[in-house]
Amino acid sequence: EHPATFTMPMADMNVRTLNDKGEVSLWDVSRGRNMFTVRVTQSWARASVATPDGKHLVVGDLGGTVRMIDARSGEPVWTMGSAGVDNVWSLDVSPDGLHVAFAGAHGQMAVWQLPERRLLWKRSLERTDAVLGSMSFSADGRTLAVGRGDRGVSVVDAATGAMLHRLEGHAGEVRSVQFGGNARLVSVGGESGVRLWDTLKAGLLHSFLMATTEDSDPYVGVSKSGDDIVVVAGKNFFHTANFRE
């Protein structure tokens, strides 16, 4: 069985896991119990995100289908048979809960308006063979960052899809990106490199290498100030860093 994709706690201290059987599980961390496991797709459920109010989960699969389910019961709310990308490798919901973004394996990305489920825009990045494995809205919802399989990070206008910056410097594919406050963005590469960016100036603020040999998709959490980060990689690695001057 392929290792499950792990995501960090929601506001109510639940975590969710995905696997290649198309199943989504929600776990109660405080009680250490499974709240539900539901099969939402015949394909691999590759990406999920909680809505800002914590009431729903949005799940994307490698067949290109996106679903919203109830975060308490696992019951389906709606299904989009085609999200505008061939397969969904990553997704994120805007902080106001009004937009959801998807990205795929061929440089494809799209943003939809919620709750109407109406396509706002879609585009392909200049390297159409690049896997877009992670994405994150900025705190104000105006900017979208996408981690790329060709070692870069694309920063685009969330309203139009227009390219704003491309951030370079990782020695491996970019596996995780996460916005904090003050337009700061953290990216983690397959080489275990962590980079903190100022996306307004497209400048690198800090970088370091993590002391881990775990070969798994990392999760990055960033404080509202953008000064403190946490990186979880695999089962045995947990790294924190503080970037206050």
Short mmCIF file of N, CA, C and O in Angstrom, two decimals, residues 10-12 16 49-58 68 92-100 114 137 139:
data_model
loop_
_atom_site.label_atom_id
_atom_site.label_comp_id
_atom_site.label_asym_id
_atom_site.label_seq_id
_atom_site.Cartn_x
_atom_site.Cartn_y
_atom_site.Cartn_z
N MET A 10 -6.57 20.55 11.72
CA MET A 10 -7.51 21.62 11.46
C MET A 10 -7.71 22.38 12.77
O MET A 10 -7.12 22.06 13.80
N ALA A 11 -8.57 23.39 12.73
CA ALA A 11 -8.76 24.25 13.89
C ALA A 11 -9.26 23.49 15.11
O ALA A 11 -8.99 23.84 16.25
N ASP A 12 -10.02 22.40 14.87
CA ASP A 12 -10.56 21.65 15.99
C ASP A 12 -9.69 20.45 16.36
O ASP A 12 -10.15 19.52 17.01
N ARG A 16 -6.34 14.73 8.87
CA ARG A 16 -6.92 13.89 7.84
C ARG A 16 -5.80 13.20 7.07
O ARG A 16 -4.71 13.74 6.93
N VAL A 49 -7.82 19.72 1.50
CA VAL A 49 -7.69 20.93 2.29
C VAL A 49 -9.01 21.17 3.00
O VAL A 49 -10.08 20.84 2.48
N ALA A 50 -8.94 21.71 4.19
CA ALA A 50 -10.14 22.07 4.93
C ALA A 50 -10.57 23.48 4.55
O ALA A 50 -9.74 24.35 4.29
N THR A 51 -11.87 23.73 4.50
CA THR A 51 -12.36 25.09 4.31
C THR A 51 -12.04 25.90 5.56
O THR A 51 -11.86 25.35 6.65
N PRO A 52 -11.94 27.23 5.43
CA PRO A 52 -11.54 28.05 6.59
C PRO A 52 -12.43 27.89 7.81
O PRO A 52 -11.95 28.02 8.94
N ASP A 53 -13.71 27.58 7.63
CA ASP A 53 -14.59 27.39 8.78
C ASP A 53 -14.50 26.00 9.38
O ASP A 53 -15.13 25.71 10.40
N GLY A 54 -13.71 25.11 8.75
CA GLY A 54 -13.50 23.77 9.28
C GLY A 54 -14.67 22.82 9.08
O GLY A 54 -14.62 21.68 9.54
N LYS A 55 -15.71 23.25 8.35
CA LYS A 55 -16.91 22.42 8.22
C LYS A 55 -16.83 21.42 7.08
O LYS A 55 -17.56 20.43 7.07
N HIS A 56 -15.95 21.65 6.11
CA HIS A 56 -15.89 20.79 4.94
C HIS A 56 -14.44 20.50 4.56
O HIS A 56 -13.52 21.24 4.91
N LEU A 57 -14.24 19.41 3.83
CA LEU A 57 -12.97 19.06 3.22
C LEU A 57 -13.15 19.06 1.72
O LEU A 57 -14.16 18.57 1.21
N VAL A 58 -12.18 19.60 1.01
CA VAL A 58 -12.14 19.53 -0.45
C VAL A 58 -11.05 18.54 -0.83
O VAL A 58 -9.91 18.67 -0.37
N MET A 68 -16.28 17.89 -2.47
CA MET A 68 -16.37 18.47 -1.14
C MET A 68 -17.16 17.50 -0.28
O MET A 68 -18.20 16.99 -0.69
N ASP A 92 -5.81 24.28 -2.85
CA ASP A 92 -5.93 25.12 -1.66
C ASP A 92 -7.20 25.94 -1.78
O ASP A 92 -7.68 26.21 -2.88
N VAL A 93 -7.76 26.31 -0.63
CA VAL A 93 -8.93 27.17 -0.56
C VAL A 93 -8.49 28.52 -0.04
O VAL A 93 -7.68 28.61 0.89
N SER A 94 -9.01 29.61 -0.64
CA SER A 94 -8.64 30.96 -0.22
C SER A 94 -9.08 31.22 1.21
O SER A 94 -10.03 30.60 1.70
N PRO A 95 -8.42 32.13 1.90
CA PRO A 95 -8.75 32.41 3.31
C PRO A 95 -10.19 32.82 3.54
O PRO A 95 -10.74 32.57 4.62
N ASP A 96 -10.84 33.45 2.54
CA ASP A 96 -12.25 33.83 2.70
C ASP A 96 -13.21 32.72 2.31
O ASP A 96 -14.42 32.87 2.43
N GLY A 97 -12.66 31.58 1.84
CA GLY A 97 -13.49 30.44 1.49
C GLY A 97 -14.25 30.59 0.19
O GLY A 97 -15.10 29.75 -0.14
N LEU A 98 -13.94 31.61 -0.61
CA LEU A 98 -14.72 31.90 -1.82
C LEU A 98 -14.09 31.35 -3.09
O LEU A 98 -14.72 31.37 -4.15
N HIS A 99 -12.85 30.88 -3.01
CA HIS A 99 -12.17 30.34 -4.20
C HIS A 99 -11.40 29.08 -3.82
O HIS A 99 -10.90 28.95 -2.71
N VAL A 100 -11.30 28.17 -4.78
CA VAL A 100 -10.48 26.97 -4.61
C VAL A 100 -9.59 26.84 -5.83
O VAL A 100 -10.02 27.07 -6.96
N LEU A 114 -16.32 29.64 -5.45
CA LEU A 114 -17.24 28.89 -4.61
C LEU A 114 -18.24 29.87 -4.01
O LEU A 114 -17.90 31.03 -3.78
N PHE A 137 -2.50 29.86 -1.01
CA PHE A 137 -2.95 31.24 -1.10
C PHE A 137 -2.23 32.10 -0.06
O PHE A 137 -1.95 31.64 1.05
N ALA A 139 -2.18 35.29 2.67
CA ALA A 139 -3.13 35.59 3.74
C ALA A 139 -4.25 36.51 3.29
O ALA A 139 -5.38 36.41 3.80
#
